[in-house]
Each structure stands twice: as C-alpha cells, then as structure tokens.
C-alpha cells in the first residue's frame, strides 16, 4: 500500500461523509502495521456535539476489529487546503503511538507528512499512567 493508494482510499471514504450542517466532508484511511486499511468519514448530528470526525470513525472501525498497531493515516478535507486532525482526534491517535505517520492530502499528488510526535508535542499517553501513585 503506497501513500498515494492510502490517499485514494481516504478520498473514496470522503464521498460517504454525512455533513448536512457543515457541508465539509472529510475522509480518512488508516493503514495498520499488518497491512490492512480501514476508512472513515465524518458523521454529523443535529445535536452538534455528537458529531464524529473521519479520523475517529476510521480508527474506531479498526480498533473494534482488533487492530491497535498503526503505521499511518491519510486525511483529506478541503481540496484547496491541508486539513489537519482536531485535538480530540490527535489524542485518540497518540494513544496508539507517537510514531504514527499523519498524511495530510489535498490530492493524491499534493500531500504533507508528519509524525504524531510533531503534531501533538508534550502529549499525555498510556505511559503517563504506568507509575500512578509513584514519586517519579
Ligand atoms: N472534521 C473531521 O472529520 N476531521 C478533521 O480533521 C477536522 C474536522 C469534521 C468535523 C465536522 O463534521 C466538520 O469536519 C467541520 O468541523
């Protein structure tokens, strides 16, 4: 699976976005370390806070199928600008690794890459709960 193919998957998922309120469709495709791809779109709700972002839709689909080791995620939103994951999605992503590659794409040809560590520095991760109650 190339980066271009992963972006293609995200673009396909974007077509399924349910966005009657924002009219801002987003698509995401997550590649597992085992080589599988799970896709997601944003799903809005009349009760706005119940909206689920594309990234979390893709991740939750993967996690609910037993996948927790992720290589990368491709995200597509506005074709004229790079759409970066929101804070909540960054927190969900970092749970599964600071080394996950985040691909922000305007198109298959036009994309940028970051690591989770770069886009969520000084993060709170499962490691922080390892010594709870300790003095360290
Ligand atoms: N949204 C995503 O799905 N992912 C992002 O990275 C940014 C925002 C969605 C949430 C909402 O449906 C719409 O975009 C506008 O905020």
PDB file of C-alpha atoms and ligand atoms in Angstrom:
ATOM      1  CA  UNK A   1       0.000   0.000   0.000  1.00  0.00           C
ATOM      2  CA  UNK A   2       1.616   3.255  -1.153  1.00  0.00           C
ATOM      3  CA  UNK A   3       0.868   6.669   0.314  1.00  0.00           C
ATOM      4  CA  UNK A   4      -0.908   7.546  -2.919  1.00  0.00           C
ATOM      5  CA  UNK A   5      -3.165   4.476  -2.571  1.00  0.00           C
ATOM      6  CA  UNK A   6      -3.922   5.330   1.060  1.00  0.00           C
ATOM      7  CA  UNK A   7      -4.928   8.845  -0.003  1.00  0.00           C
ATOM      8  CA  UNK A   8      -7.148   7.321  -2.715  1.00  0.00           C
ATOM      9  CA  UNK A   9      -8.896   5.282  -0.001  1.00  0.00           C
ATOM     10  CA  UNK A  10      -9.419   8.413   2.085  1.00  0.00           C
ATOM     11  CA  UNK A  11     -10.858  10.222  -0.951  1.00  0.00           C
ATOM     12  CA  UNK A  12     -13.307   7.351  -1.504  1.00  0.00           C
ATOM     13  CA  UNK A  13     -14.387   7.448   2.142  1.00  0.00           C
ATOM     14  CA  UNK A  14     -14.888  11.216   1.915  1.00  0.00           C
ATOM     15  CA  UNK A  15     -17.710  10.542  -0.549  1.00  0.00           C
ATOM     16  CA  UNK A  16     -19.663   8.893   2.277  1.00  0.00           C
ATOM     17  CA  UNK A  17     -19.458  11.857   4.669  1.00  0.00           C
ATOM     18  CA  UNK A  18     -22.738  12.786   6.351  1.00  0.00           C
ATOM     19  CA  UNK A  19     -22.349  16.549   6.625  1.00  0.00           C
ATOM     20  CA  UNK A  20     -25.725  18.332   6.367  1.00  0.00           C
ATOM     21  CA  UNK A  21     -24.631  21.047   8.849  1.00  0.00           C
ATOM     22  CA  UNK A  22     -21.050  21.970   7.908  1.00  0.00           C
ATOM     23  CA  UNK A  23     -21.048  20.777   4.306  1.00  0.00           C
ATOM     24  CA  UNK A  24     -17.367  19.991   4.991  1.00  0.00           C
ATOM     25  CA  UNK A  25     -16.739  16.362   4.033  1.00  0.00           C
ATOM     26  CA  UNK A  26     -13.631  14.685   5.429  1.00  0.00           C
ATOM     27  CA  UNK A  27     -12.236  11.255   4.635  1.00  0.00           C
ATOM     28  CA  UNK A  28      -9.594   9.216   6.437  1.00  0.00           C
ATOM     29  CA  UNK A  29      -7.827   5.938   5.772  1.00  0.00           C
ATOM     30  CA  UNK A  30      -5.719   4.228   8.394  1.00  0.00           C
ATOM     31  CA  UNK A  31      -3.082   1.643   7.491  1.00  0.00           C
ATOM     32  CA  UNK A  32      -2.391  -0.995  10.140  1.00  0.00           C
ATOM     33  CA  UNK A  33       1.060  -2.455  10.695  1.00  0.00           C
ATOM     34  CA  UNK A  34      -0.414  -5.743   9.471  1.00  0.00           C
ATOM     35  CA  UNK A  35      -1.178  -4.052   6.138  1.00  0.00           C
ATOM     36  CA  UNK A  36      -4.949  -3.630   6.396  1.00  0.00           C
ATOM     37  CA  UNK A  37      -6.787  -0.408   5.586  1.00  0.00           C
ATOM     38  CA  UNK A  38      -9.803   0.953   7.469  1.00  0.00           C
ATOM     39  CA  UNK A  39     -11.584   4.028   6.209  1.00  0.00           C
ATOM     40  CA  UNK A  40     -13.924   6.572   7.746  1.00  0.00           C
ATOM     41  CA  UNK A  41     -15.832   9.770   7.082  1.00  0.00           C
ATOM     42  CA  UNK A  42     -17.225  12.462   9.341  1.00  0.00           C
ATOM     43  CA  UNK A  43     -20.730  11.823  10.608  1.00  0.00           C
ATOM     44  CA  UNK A  44     -22.609  14.869  11.865  1.00  0.00           C
ATOM     45  CA  UNK A  45     -25.647  15.120  14.093  1.00  0.00           C
ATOM     46  CA  UNK A  46     -28.442  17.608  14.774  1.00  0.00           C
ATOM     47  CA  UNK A  47     -27.018  17.623  18.302  1.00  0.00           C
ATOM     48  CA  UNK A  48     -23.697  19.020  17.052  1.00  0.00           C
ATOM     49  CA  UNK A  49     -21.567  17.606  19.862  1.00  0.00           C
ATOM     50  CA  UNK A  50     -22.465  14.086  18.782  1.00  0.00           C
ATOM     51  CA  UNK A  51     -20.529  14.561  15.534  1.00  0.00           C
ATOM     52  CA  UNK A  52     -17.752  12.057  14.863  1.00  0.00           C
ATOM     53  CA  UNK A  53     -14.706  13.054  12.829  1.00  0.00           C
ATOM     54  CA  UNK A  54     -13.481  10.982   9.884  1.00  0.00           C
ATOM     55  CA  UNK A  55     -10.246  10.049  11.665  1.00  0.00           C
ATOM     56  CA  UNK A  56     -12.036   8.621  14.682  1.00  0.00           C
ATOM     57  CA  UNK A  57     -14.537   6.775  12.508  1.00  0.00           C
ATOM     58  CA  UNK A  58     -11.646   5.029  10.720  1.00  0.00           C
ATOM     59  CA  UNK A  59      -9.715   4.349  13.919  1.00  0.00           C
ATOM     60  CA  UNK A  60     -12.727   3.055  15.832  1.00  0.00           C
ATOM     61  CA  UNK A  61     -13.609   0.728  12.968  1.00  0.00           C
ATOM     62  CA  UNK A  62     -10.064  -0.666  13.048  1.00  0.00           C
ATOM     63  CA  UNK A  63      -9.864  -0.936  16.832  1.00  0.00           C
ATOM     64  CA  UNK A  64     -13.237  -2.662  17.007  1.00  0.00           C
ATOM     65  CA  UNK A  65     -11.852  -5.259  14.589  1.00  0.00           C
ATOM     66  CA  UNK A  66      -8.902  -5.947  16.903  1.00  0.00           C
ATOM     67  CA  UNK A  67      -6.296  -3.645  15.310  1.00  0.00           C
ATOM     68  CA  UNK A  68      -4.232  -1.398  17.573  1.00  0.00           C
ATOM     69  CA  UNK A  69      -0.897  -1.168  15.717  1.00  0.00           C
ATOM     70  CA  UNK A  70      -0.995   1.625  13.182  1.00  0.00           C
ATOM     71  CA  UNK A  71       1.520   2.669  10.558  1.00  0.00           C
ATOM     72  CA  UNK A  72      -0.114   5.755   9.092  1.00  0.00           C
ATOM     73  CA  UNK A  73      -3.320   7.681   8.473  1.00  0.00           C
ATOM     74  CA  UNK A  74      -4.247   9.740   5.416  1.00  0.00           C
ATOM     75  CA  UNK A  75      -6.695  12.627   5.829  1.00  0.00           C
ATOM     76  CA  UNK A  76      -8.488  14.590   3.117  1.00  0.00           C
ATOM     77  CA  UNK A  77     -10.822  17.544   3.581  1.00  0.00           C
ATOM     78  CA  UNK A  78     -10.802  20.797   1.681  1.00  0.00           C
ATOM     79  CA  UNK A  79      -9.097  20.057  -1.680  1.00  0.00           C
ATOM     80  CA  UNK A  80      -7.550  23.546  -1.583  1.00  0.00           C
ATOM     81  CA  UNK A  81      -6.024  23.287   1.895  1.00  0.00           C
ATOM     82  CA  UNK A  82      -4.467  20.674   4.141  1.00  0.00           C
ATOM     83  CA  UNK A  83      -6.990  19.511   6.732  1.00  0.00           C
ATOM     84  CA  UNK A  84      -5.292  18.646   9.999  1.00  0.00           C
ATOM     85  CA  UNK A  85      -6.838  16.407  12.653  1.00  0.00           C
ATOM     86  CA  UNK A  86      -8.655  18.149  15.514  1.00  0.00           C
ATOM     87  CA  UNK A  87      -7.354  17.963  19.063  1.00  0.00           C
ATOM     88  CA  UNK A  88      -9.653  15.122  20.067  1.00  0.00           C
ATOM     89  CA  UNK A  89      -8.556  13.007  17.086  1.00  0.00           C
ATOM     90  CA  UNK A  90      -4.881  13.743  17.842  1.00  0.00           C
ATOM     91  CA  UNK A  91      -5.405  12.480  21.375  1.00  0.00           C
ATOM     92  CA  UNK A  92      -7.103   9.304  20.104  1.00  0.00           C
ATOM     93  CA  UNK A  93      -4.261   8.767  17.607  1.00  0.00           C
ATOM     94  CA  UNK A  94      -1.445   9.313  20.116  1.00  0.00           C
ATOM     95  CA  UNK A  95      -2.915   6.595  22.345  1.00  0.00           C
ATOM     96  CA  UNK A  96      -1.591   4.189  19.724  1.00  0.00           C
ATOM     97  CA  UNK A  97       1.844   5.690  19.078  1.00  0.00           C
ATOM     98  CA  UNK A  98       3.921   8.807  18.766  1.00  0.00           C
ATOM     99  CA  UNK A  99       5.452   7.314  15.631  1.00  0.00           C
ATOM    100  CA  UNK A 100       2.251   7.063  13.547  1.00  0.00           C
ATOM    101  CA  UNK A 101       2.682   8.951  10.258  1.00  0.00           C
ATOM    102  CA  UNK A 102      -0.042  11.510   9.559  1.00  0.00           C
ATOM    103  CA  UNK A 103      -0.516  12.283   5.874  1.00  0.00           C
ATOM    104  CA  UNK A 104      -2.453  15.467   5.117  1.00  0.00           C
ATOM    105  CA  UNK A 105      -3.540  15.492   1.500  1.00  0.00           C
ATOM    106  CA  UNK A 106      -5.164  17.929  -0.890  1.00  0.00           C
ATOM    107  CA  UNK A 107      -4.952  15.268  -3.586  1.00  0.00           C
ATOM    108  CA  UNK A 108      -3.020  12.086  -4.378  1.00  0.00           C
ATOM    109  CA  UNK A 109      -0.148  14.233  -5.663  1.00  0.00           C
ATOM    110  CA  UNK A 110      -0.196  17.035  -3.131  1.00  0.00           C
ATOM    111  CA  UNK A 111       0.397  15.908   0.448  1.00  0.00           C
ATOM    112  CA  UNK A 112       2.498  16.555   3.557  1.00  0.00           C
ATOM    113  CA  UNK A 113       3.679  14.126   6.203  1.00  0.00           C
ATOM    114  CA  UNK A 114       4.144  14.498   9.947  1.00  0.00           C
ATOM    115  CA  UNK A 115       4.609  12.187  12.903  1.00  0.00           C
ATOM    116  CA  UNK A 116       2.170  12.227  15.793  1.00  0.00           C
ATOM    117  CA  UNK A 117       5.017  13.480  17.970  1.00  0.00           C
ATOM    118  CA  UNK A 118       5.354  16.510  15.715  1.00  0.00           C
ATOM    119  CA  UNK A 119       1.681  17.420  15.716  1.00  0.00           C
ATOM    120  CA  UNK A 120       0.984  16.642  19.373  1.00  0.00           C
ATOM    121  CA  UNK A 121       4.099  17.503  21.368  1.00  0.00           C
ATOM    122  CA  UNK A 122       4.197  17.062  25.147  1.00  0.00           C
ATOM    123  CA  UNK A 123       1.309  14.638  24.957  1.00  0.00           C
ATOM    124  CA  UNK A 124      -0.447  12.607  27.624  1.00  0.00           C
ATOM    125  CA  UNK A 125      -0.146   8.937  26.696  1.00  0.00           C
ATOM    126  CA  UNK A 126      -0.634   5.489  28.277  1.00  0.00           C
ATOM    127  CA  UNK A 127       2.953   5.797  29.554  1.00  0.00           C
ATOM    128  CA  UNK A 128       1.840   8.516  31.948  1.00  0.00           C
ATOM    129  CA  UNK A 129      -0.397   6.048  33.749  1.00  0.00           C
ATOM    130  CA  UNK A 130       2.326   3.431  34.262  1.00  0.00           C
ATOM    131  CA  UNK A 131       3.570   4.734  37.614  1.00  0.00           C
ATOM    132  CA  UNK A 132       0.448   6.245  39.050  1.00  0.00           C
ATOM    133  CA  UNK A 133       0.818   6.917  42.744  1.00  0.00           C
ATOM    134  CA  UNK A 134       4.618   6.789  42.386  1.00  0.00           C
ATOM    135  CA  UNK A 135       7.063   9.527  43.256  1.00  0.00           C
ATOM    136  CA  UNK A 136       8.755   9.773  39.863  1.00  0.00           C
TER     137      UNK A 136
HETATM  138  N1  LIG B   1     -13.717  17.195  10.880  1.00  0.00           N
HETATM  139  C1  LIG B   1     -13.186  15.948  10.644  1.00  0.00           C
HETATM  140  O1  LIG B   1     -13.897  14.990  10.349  1.00  0.00           O
HETATM  141  N2  LIG B   1     -11.840  15.817  10.753  1.00  0.00           N
HETATM  142  C2  LIG B   1     -10.968  16.847  10.924  1.00  0.00           C
HETATM  143  O2  LIG B   1      -9.767  16.628  10.888  1.00  0.00           O
HETATM  144  C3  LIG B   1     -11.467  18.209  11.158  1.00  0.00           C
HETATM  145  C4  LIG B   1     -12.935  18.329  11.284  1.00  0.00           C
HETATM  146  C5  LIG B   1     -15.150  17.363  10.676  1.00  0.00           C
HETATM  147  C6  LIG B   1     -15.996  17.562  11.881  1.00  0.00           C
HETATM  148  C7  LIG B   1     -17.211  18.254  11.271  1.00  0.00           C
HETATM  149  O3  LIG B   1     -18.086  17.272  10.722  1.00  0.00           O
HETATM  150  C8  LIG B   1     -16.643  19.059  10.125  1.00  0.00           C
HETATM  151  O4  LIG B   1     -15.371  18.496   9.851  1.00  0.00           O
HETATM  152  C9  LIG B   1     -16.500  20.546  10.407  1.00  0.00           C
HETATM  153  O5  LIG B   1     -15.851  20.752  11.613  1.00  0.00           O
END
